[in-house]
Tab-separated table of C-alpha atoms and ligand atoms in Angstrom:
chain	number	residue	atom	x	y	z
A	1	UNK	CA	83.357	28.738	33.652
A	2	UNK	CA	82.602	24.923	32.635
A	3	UNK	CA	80.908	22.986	35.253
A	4	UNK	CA	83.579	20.509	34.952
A	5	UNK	CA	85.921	22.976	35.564
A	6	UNK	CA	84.398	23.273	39.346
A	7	UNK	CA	86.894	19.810	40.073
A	8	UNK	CA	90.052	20.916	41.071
A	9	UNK	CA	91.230	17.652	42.582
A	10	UNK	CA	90.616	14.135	43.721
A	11	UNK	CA	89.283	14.926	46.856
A	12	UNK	CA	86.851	16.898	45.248
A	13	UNK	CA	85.875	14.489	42.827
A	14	UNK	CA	85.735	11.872	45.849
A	15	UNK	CA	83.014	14.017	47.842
A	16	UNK	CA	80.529	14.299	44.604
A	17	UNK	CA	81.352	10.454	44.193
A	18	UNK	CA	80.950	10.384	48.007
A	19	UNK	CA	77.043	11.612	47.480
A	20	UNK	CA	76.286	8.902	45.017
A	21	UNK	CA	74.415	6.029	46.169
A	22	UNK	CA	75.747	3.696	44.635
A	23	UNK	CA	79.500	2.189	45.048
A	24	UNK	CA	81.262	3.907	42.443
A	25	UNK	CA	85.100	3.137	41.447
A	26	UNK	CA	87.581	4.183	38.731
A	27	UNK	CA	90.126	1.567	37.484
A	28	UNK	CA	92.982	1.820	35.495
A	29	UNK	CA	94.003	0.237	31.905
A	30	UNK	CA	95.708	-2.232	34.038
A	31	UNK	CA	92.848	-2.935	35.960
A	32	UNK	CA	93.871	-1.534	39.408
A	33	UNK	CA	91.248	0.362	41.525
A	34	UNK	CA	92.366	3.731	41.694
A	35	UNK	CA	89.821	5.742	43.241
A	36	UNK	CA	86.740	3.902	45.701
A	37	UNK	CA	84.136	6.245	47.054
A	38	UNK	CA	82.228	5.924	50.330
A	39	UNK	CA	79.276	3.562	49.659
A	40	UNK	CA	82.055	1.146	48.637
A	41	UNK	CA	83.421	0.386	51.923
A	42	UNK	CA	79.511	-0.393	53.250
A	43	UNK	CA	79.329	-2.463	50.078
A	44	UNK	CA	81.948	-5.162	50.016
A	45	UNK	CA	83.737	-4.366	53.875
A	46	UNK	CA	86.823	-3.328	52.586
A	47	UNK	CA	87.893	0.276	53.797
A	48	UNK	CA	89.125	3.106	51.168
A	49	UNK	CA	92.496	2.587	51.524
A	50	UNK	CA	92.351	-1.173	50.789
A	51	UNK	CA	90.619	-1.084	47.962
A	52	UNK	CA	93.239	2.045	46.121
A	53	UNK	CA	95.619	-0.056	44.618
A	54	UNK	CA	94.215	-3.682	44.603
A	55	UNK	CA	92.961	-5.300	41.204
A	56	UNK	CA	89.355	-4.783	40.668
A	57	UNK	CA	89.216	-8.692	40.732
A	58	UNK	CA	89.429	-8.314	44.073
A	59	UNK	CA	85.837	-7.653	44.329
A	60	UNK	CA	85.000	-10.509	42.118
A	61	UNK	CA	84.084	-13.958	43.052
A	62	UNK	CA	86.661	-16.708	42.665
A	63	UNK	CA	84.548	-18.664	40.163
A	64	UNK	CA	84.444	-14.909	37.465
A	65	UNK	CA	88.127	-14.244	38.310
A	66	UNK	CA	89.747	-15.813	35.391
A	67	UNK	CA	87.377	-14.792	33.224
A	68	UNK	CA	87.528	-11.166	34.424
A	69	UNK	CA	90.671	-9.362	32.448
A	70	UNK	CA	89.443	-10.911	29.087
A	71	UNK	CA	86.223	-8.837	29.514
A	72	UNK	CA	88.015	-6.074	30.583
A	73	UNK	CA	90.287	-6.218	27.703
A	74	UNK	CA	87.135	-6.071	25.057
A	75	UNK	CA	85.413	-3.295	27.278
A	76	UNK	CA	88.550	-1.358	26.914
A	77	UNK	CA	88.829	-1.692	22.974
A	78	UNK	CA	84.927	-0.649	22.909
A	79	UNK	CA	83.930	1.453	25.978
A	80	UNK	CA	81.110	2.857	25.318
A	81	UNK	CA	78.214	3.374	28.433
A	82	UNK	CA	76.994	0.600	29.265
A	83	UNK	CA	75.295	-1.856	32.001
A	84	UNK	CA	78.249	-4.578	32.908
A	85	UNK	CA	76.846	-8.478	31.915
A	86	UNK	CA	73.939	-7.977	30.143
A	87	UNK	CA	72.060	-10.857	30.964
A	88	UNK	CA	74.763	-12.621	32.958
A	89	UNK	CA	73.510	-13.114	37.249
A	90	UNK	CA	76.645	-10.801	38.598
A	91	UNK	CA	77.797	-11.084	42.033
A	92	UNK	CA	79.774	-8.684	44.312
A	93	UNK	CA	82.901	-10.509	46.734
A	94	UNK	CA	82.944	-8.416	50.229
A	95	UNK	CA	85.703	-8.765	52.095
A	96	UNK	CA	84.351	-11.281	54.357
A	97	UNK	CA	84.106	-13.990	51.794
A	98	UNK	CA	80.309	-13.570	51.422
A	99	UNK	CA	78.403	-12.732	48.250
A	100	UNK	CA	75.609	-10.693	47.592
A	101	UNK	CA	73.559	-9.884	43.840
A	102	UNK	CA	74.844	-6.796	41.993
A	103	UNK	CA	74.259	-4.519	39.431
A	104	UNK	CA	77.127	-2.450	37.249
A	105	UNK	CA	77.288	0.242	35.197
A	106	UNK	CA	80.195	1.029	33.493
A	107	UNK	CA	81.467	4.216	31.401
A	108	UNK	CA	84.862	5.042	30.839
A	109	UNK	CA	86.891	7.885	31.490
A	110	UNK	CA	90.046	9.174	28.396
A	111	UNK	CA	92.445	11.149	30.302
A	112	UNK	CA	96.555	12.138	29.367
A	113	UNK	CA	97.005	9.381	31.781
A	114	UNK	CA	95.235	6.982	30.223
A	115	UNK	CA	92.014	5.157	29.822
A	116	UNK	CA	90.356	5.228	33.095
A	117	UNK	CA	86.757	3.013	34.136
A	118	UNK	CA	83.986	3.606	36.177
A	119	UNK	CA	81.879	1.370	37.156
A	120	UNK	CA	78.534	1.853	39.771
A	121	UNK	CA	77.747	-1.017	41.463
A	122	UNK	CA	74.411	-1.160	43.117
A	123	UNK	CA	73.164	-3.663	45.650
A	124	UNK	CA	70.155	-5.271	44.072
A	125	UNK	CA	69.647	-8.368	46.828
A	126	UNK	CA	66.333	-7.064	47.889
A	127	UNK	CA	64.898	-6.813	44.210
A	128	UNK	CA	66.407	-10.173	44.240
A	129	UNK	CA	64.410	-11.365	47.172
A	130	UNK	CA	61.940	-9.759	45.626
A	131	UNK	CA	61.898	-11.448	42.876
A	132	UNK	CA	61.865	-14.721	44.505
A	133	UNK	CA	58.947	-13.831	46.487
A	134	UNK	CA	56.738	-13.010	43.618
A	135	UNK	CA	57.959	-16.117	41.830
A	136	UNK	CA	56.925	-18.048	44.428
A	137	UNK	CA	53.486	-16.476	45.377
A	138	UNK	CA	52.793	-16.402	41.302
A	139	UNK	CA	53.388	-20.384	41.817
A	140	UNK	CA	51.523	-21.110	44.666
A	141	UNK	CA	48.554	-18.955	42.716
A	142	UNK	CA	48.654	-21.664	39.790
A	143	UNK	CA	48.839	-24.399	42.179
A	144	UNK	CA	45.926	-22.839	43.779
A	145	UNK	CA	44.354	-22.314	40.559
A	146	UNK	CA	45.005	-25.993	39.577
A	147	UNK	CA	43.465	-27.381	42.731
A	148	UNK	CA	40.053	-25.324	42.423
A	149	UNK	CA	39.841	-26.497	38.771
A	150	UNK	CA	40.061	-30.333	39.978
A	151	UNK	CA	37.882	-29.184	42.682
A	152	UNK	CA	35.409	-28.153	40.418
A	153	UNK	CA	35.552	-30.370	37.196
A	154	UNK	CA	35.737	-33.632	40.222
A	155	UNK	CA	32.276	-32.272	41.639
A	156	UNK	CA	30.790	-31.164	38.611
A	157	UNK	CA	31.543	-34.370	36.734
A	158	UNK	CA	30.076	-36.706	39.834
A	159	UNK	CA	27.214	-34.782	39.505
A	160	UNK	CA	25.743	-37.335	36.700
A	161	UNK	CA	26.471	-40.518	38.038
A	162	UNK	CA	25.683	-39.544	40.943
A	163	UNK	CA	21.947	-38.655	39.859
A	164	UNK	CA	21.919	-41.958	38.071
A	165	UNK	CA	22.925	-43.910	41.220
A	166	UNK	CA	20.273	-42.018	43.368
A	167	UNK	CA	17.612	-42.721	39.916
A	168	UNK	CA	18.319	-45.980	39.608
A	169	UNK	CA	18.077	-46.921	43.626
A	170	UNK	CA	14.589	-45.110	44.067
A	171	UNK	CA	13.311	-47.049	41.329
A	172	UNK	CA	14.779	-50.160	43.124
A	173	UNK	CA	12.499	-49.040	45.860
A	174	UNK	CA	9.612	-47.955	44.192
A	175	UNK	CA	9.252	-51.046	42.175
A	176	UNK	CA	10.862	-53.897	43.383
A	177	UNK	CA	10.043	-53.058	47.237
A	178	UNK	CA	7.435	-55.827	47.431
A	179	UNK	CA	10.082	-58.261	45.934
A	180	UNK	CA	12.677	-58.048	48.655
A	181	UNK	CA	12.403	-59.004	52.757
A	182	UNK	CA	13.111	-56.184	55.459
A	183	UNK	CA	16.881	-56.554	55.203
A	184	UNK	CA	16.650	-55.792	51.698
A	185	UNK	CA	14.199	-52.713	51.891
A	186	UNK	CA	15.900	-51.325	55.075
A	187	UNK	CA	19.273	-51.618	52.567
A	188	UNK	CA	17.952	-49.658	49.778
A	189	UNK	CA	16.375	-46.997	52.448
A	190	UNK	CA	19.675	-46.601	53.606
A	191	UNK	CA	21.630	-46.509	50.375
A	192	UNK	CA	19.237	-43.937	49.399
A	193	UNK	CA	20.172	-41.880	52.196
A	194	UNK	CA	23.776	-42.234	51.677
A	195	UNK	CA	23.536	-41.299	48.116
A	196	UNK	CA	21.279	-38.257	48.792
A	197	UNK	CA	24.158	-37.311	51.501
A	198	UNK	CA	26.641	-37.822	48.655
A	199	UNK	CA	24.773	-35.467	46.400
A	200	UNK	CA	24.596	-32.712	49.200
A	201	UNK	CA	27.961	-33.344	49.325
A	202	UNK	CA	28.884	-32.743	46.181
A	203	UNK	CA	26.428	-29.867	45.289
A	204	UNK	CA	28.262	-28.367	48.373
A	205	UNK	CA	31.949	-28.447	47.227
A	206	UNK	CA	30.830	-27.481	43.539
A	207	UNK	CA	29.270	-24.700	45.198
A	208	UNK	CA	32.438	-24.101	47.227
A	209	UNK	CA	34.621	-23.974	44.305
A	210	UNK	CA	32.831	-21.829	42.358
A	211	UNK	CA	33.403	-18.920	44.672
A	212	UNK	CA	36.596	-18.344	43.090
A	213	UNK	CA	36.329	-20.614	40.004
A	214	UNK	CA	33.312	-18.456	38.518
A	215	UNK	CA	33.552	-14.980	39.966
A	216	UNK	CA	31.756	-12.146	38.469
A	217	UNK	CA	32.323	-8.289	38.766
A	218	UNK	CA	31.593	-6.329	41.877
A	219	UNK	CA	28.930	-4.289	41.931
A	220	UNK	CA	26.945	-1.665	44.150
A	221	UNK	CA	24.891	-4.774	45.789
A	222	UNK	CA	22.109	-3.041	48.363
A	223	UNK	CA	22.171	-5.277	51.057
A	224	UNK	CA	18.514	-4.866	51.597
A	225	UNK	CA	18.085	-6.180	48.613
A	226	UNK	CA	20.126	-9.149	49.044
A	227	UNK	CA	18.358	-10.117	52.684
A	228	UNK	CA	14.761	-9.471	50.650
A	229	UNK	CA	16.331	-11.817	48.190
A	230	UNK	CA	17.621	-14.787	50.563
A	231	UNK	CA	14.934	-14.790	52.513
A	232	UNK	CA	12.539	-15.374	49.504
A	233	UNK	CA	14.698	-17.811	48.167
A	234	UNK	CA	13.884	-19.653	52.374
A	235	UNK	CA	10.344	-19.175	52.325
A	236	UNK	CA	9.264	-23.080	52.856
A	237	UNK	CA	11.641	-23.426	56.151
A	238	UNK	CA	10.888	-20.487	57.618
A	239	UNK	CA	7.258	-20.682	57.350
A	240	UNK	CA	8.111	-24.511	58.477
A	241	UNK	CA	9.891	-23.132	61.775
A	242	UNK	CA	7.742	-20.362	62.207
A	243	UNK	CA	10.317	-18.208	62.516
A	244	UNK	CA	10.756	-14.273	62.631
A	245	UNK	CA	13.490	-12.992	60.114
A	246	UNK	CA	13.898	-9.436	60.588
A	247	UNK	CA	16.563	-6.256	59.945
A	248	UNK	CA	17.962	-3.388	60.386
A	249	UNK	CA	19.296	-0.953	58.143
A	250	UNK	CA	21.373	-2.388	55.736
A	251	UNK	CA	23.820	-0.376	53.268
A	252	UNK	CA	25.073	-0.481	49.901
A	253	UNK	CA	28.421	-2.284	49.391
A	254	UNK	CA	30.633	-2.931	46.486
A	255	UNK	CA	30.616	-7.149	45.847
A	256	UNK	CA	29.117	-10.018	43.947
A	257	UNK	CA	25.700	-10.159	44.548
A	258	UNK	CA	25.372	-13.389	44.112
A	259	UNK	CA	27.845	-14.687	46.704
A	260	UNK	CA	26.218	-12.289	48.903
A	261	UNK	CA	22.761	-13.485	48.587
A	262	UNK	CA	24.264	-17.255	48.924
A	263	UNK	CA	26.154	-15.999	52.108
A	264	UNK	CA	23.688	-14.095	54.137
A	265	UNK	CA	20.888	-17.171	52.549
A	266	UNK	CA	23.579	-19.738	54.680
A	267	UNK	CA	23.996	-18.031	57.550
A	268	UNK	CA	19.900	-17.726	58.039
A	269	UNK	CA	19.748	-20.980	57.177
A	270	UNK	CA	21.677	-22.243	59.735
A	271	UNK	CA	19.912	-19.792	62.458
A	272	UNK	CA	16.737	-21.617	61.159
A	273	UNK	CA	18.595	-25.187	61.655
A	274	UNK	CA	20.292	-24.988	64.914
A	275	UNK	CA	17.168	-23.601	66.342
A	276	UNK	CA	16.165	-24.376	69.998
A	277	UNK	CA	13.331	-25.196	71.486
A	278	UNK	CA	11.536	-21.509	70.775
A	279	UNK	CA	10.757	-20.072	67.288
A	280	UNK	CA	13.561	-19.199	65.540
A	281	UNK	CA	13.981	-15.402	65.898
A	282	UNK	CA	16.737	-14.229	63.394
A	283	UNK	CA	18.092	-10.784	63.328
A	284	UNK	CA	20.527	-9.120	60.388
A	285	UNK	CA	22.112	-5.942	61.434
A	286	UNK	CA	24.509	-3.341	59.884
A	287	UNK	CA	27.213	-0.927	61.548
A	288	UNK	CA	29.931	1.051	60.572
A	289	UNK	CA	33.291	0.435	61.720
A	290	UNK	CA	35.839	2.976	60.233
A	291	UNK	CA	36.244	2.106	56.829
A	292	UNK	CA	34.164	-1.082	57.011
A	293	UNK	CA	30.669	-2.588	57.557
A	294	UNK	CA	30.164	-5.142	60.347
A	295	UNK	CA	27.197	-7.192	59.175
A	296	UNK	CA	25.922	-9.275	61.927
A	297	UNK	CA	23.247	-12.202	61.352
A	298	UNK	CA	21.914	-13.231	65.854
A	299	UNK	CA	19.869	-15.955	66.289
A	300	UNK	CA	18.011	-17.338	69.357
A	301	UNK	CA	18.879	-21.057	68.542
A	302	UNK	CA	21.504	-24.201	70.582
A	303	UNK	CA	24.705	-21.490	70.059
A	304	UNK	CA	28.055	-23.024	70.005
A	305	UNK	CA	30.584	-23.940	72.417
A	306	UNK	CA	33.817	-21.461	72.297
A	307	UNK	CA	36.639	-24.050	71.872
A	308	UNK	CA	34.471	-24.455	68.520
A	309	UNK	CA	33.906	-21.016	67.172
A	310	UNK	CA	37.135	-21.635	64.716
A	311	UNK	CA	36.785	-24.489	63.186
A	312	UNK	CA	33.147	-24.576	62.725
A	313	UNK	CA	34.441	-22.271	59.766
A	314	UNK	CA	36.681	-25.168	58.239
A	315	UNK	CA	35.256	-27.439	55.493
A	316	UNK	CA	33.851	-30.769	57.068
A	317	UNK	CA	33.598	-29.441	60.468
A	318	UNK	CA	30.372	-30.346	62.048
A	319	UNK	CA	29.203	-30.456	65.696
A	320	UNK	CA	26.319	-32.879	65.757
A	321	UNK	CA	25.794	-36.203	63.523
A	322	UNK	CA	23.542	-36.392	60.422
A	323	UNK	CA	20.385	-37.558	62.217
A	324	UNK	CA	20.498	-34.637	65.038
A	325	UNK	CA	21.104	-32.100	62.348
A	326	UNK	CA	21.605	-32.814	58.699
A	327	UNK	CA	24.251	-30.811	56.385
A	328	UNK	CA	27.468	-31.495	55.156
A	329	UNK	CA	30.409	-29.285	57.189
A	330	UNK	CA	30.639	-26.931	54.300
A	331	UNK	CA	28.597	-23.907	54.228
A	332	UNK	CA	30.508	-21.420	56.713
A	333	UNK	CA	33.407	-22.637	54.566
A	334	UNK	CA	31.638	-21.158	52.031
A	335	UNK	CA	30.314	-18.284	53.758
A	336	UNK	CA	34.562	-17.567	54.549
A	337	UNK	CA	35.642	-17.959	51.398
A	338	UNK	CA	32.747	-15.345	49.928
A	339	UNK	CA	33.729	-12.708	52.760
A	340	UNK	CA	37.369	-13.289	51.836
A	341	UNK	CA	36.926	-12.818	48.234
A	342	UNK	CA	35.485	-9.763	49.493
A	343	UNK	CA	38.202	-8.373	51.624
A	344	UNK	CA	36.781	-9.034	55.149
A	345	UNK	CA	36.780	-10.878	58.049
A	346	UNK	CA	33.673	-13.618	59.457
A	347	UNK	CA	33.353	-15.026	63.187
A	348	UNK	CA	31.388	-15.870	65.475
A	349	UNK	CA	30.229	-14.815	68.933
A	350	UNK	CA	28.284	-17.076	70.810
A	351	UNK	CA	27.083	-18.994	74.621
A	352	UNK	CA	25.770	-22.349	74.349
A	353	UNK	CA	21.796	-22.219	75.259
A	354	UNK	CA	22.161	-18.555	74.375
A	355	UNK	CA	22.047	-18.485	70.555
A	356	UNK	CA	25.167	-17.382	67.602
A	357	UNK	CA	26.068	-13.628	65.883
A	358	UNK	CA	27.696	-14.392	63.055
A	359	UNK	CA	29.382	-11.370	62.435
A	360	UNK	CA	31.571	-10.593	59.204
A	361	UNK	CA	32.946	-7.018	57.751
A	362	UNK	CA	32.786	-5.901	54.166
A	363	UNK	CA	35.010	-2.584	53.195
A	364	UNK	CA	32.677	0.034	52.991
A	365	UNK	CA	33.874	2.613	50.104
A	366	UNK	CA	33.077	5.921	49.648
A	367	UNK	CA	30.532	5.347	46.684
A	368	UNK	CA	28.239	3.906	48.801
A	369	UNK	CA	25.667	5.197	51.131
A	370	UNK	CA	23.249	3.553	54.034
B	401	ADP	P1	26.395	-27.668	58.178
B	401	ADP	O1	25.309	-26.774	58.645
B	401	ADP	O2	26.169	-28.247	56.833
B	401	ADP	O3	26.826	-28.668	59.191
B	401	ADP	P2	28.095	-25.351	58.293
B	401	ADP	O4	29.470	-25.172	57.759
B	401	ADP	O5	27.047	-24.411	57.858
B	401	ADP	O6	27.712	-26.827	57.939
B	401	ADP	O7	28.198	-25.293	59.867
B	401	ADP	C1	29.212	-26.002	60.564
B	401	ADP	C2	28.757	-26.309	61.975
B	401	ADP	O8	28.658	-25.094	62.733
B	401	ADP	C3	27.378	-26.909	62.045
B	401	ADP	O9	27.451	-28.312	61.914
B	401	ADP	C4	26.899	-26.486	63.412
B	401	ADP	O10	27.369	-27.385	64.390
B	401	ADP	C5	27.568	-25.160	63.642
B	401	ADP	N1	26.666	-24.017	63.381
B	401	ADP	C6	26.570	-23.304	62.255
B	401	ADP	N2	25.656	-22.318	62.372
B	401	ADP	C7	25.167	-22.409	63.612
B	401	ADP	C8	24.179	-21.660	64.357
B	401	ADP	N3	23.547	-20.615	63.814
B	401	ADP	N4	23.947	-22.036	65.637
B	401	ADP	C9	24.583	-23.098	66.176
B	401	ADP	N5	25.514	-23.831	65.542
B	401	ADP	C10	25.798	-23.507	64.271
């Protein structure tokens, strides 16, 4: 016995049709719909018994409809398997006058009676949506990209008139102080200032750009090894402060070591800044979370006032004016940007009076060990 010789009769054939997930129908050389199985009525709305005997144009929108016996004419002088509009956008009509995205297969079918198709039409709106969605994320990433560029080429290229500017003022001062009155000295003080400022500035958002501009492989970074690293690199202020920087147990994670350094060097900084009236007493501390690290970085300092622990993390944000504390708003912005790149999370718990724990997670993989 054939397989094929398993189908007896149409109701047969409709119950293995029935089982196919897509919506399957078989027209005639006329182009009536002579057969519809189940997953065409959820399709296009129309029940069974509606569809047997209506043209297959039925199911196609108004705007195709003309068009639509033509190309079944040429299908019919060449059918051979194939997918229906190569590289056409093909709709579905349901019965409700809406339209959704489709895809169709056709074959055809030589019987005594005739030249039967049979085309399976598959639902593709969610690919379509899909689609959409990664179109649009792919062109928000090239804006994105776009923007850090000019972020980066704008700061890097005010770098060198900046430094002339700043040169050519000192000199001012330095040489031509004895020249000018008070006004004019207590000017060129202050433009000095203001350009210094400017060149923080700038330094800052170069820095701030290059987190994602210029970022290097990740690596099995010990953080040890990066908090032995920062706090060389802040020798001079915490000697300065006379401060006490110490640890705990710190493990291996998978990241840039160089953000990291620059990260956990900013957020010591700023426990040696926004010190109070004791010593600065800094503390960096590791635990493990489920499948991450929570790094935390406590300080004894001023603390921070809760309606501010969000947007202290924004660029610009600052809570006290240049002369209090000096800086320019963007190093947690940093700091968030780094422990993004790295697929965690960075906040801040903190009383005013009562000093800030910076806390911030890092995955912790399987590679690594404490
Ligand atoms: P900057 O220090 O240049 O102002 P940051 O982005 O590093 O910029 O910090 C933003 C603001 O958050 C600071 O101006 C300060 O008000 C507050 N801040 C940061 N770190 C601390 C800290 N350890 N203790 C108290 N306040 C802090």
């Amino acid at each position: 016995m054939t397989p094929t010789s398993a189908i007896h009769t149409a109701e047969q054939l409709t119950a293995i049709l029935d089982s196919v997930p897509a919506g399957v129908i078989l027209v005639d050389a006329q182009g009536v719909i002579r057969l519809a199985n189940a997953q065409m009525e959820r399709l296009f709305g129309w029940t069974r018994d509606e569809l047997v005997g209506q043209p297959v144009e039925l199911l196609v929108p108004r705007r195709s409809r003309a068009a639509h016996p033509a190309q079944r004419a040429s299908y019919a002088a060449n059918p051979r398997a194939r997918p229906m509009g190569e590289g056409r956008d093909l709709f579905g009509l349901r019965k409700d006058g809406s339209e959704f995205p489709v895809e169709v297969g056709l074959n055809s079918i030589a019987s005594e009676k005739g030249v039967f198709v049979v085309s399976a039409i598959v639902d593709i709106s969610e690919r379509e949506q899909t689609k959409a969605l990664r179109q649009a994320v792919d062109a928000l990433e090239r804006s994105n990209i776009d923007l850090q560029r000019f972020a980066y080429a704008a700061s890097h290229d005010l770098q060198t008139p900046m430094r002339a500017i700043a040169g050519f003022v000192g000199l001012l001062g330095a040489q031509y102080a004895e020249q000018l009155d008070d006004q004019g000295r207590d000017w060129i003080r202050r433009t000095l200032e203001a350009t210094q400022h400017m060149q923080e500035l700038v330094h800052d958002l170069l820095e701030y750009s290059r987190v994602d501009a210029r970022p290097q492989r990740f690596e099995r970074v010990p953080l040890d090894v990066v908090f032995d690293h920062a706090l060389s690199l802040l020798q001079i202020p915490i000697a300065e402060a006379q401060a006490v920087v110490t640890r705990g147990a710190l493990p291996i994670v998978l990241g840039d070591r160089a953000q990291l350094v620059q990260l956990v060097l900013e957020l010591i900084g700023n426990g040696l800044k926004y010190r109070g009236s004791e010593p600065p007493h800094i503390h960096v501390d590791a635990e493990r979370d489920g499948h991450e690290w929570r790094i935390s970085v406590r300080d004894n300092g001023i603390g921070i006032e809760p309606r501010h622990h969000e947007r202290i993390f924004e660029m610009f944000q600052r809570l006290h004016d240049q002369r209090t504390y000096p800086g320019t708003g963007i190093g947690l912005a940093v700091c968030r940007r780094v422990v993004l790149r790295h697929g965690g999370r960075i906040w801040v718990e903190s009383t005013p009076g009562e000093g800030a724990t910076f806390l911030f997670t890092l995955p912790a993989s399987s590679q690594e060990s404490s």
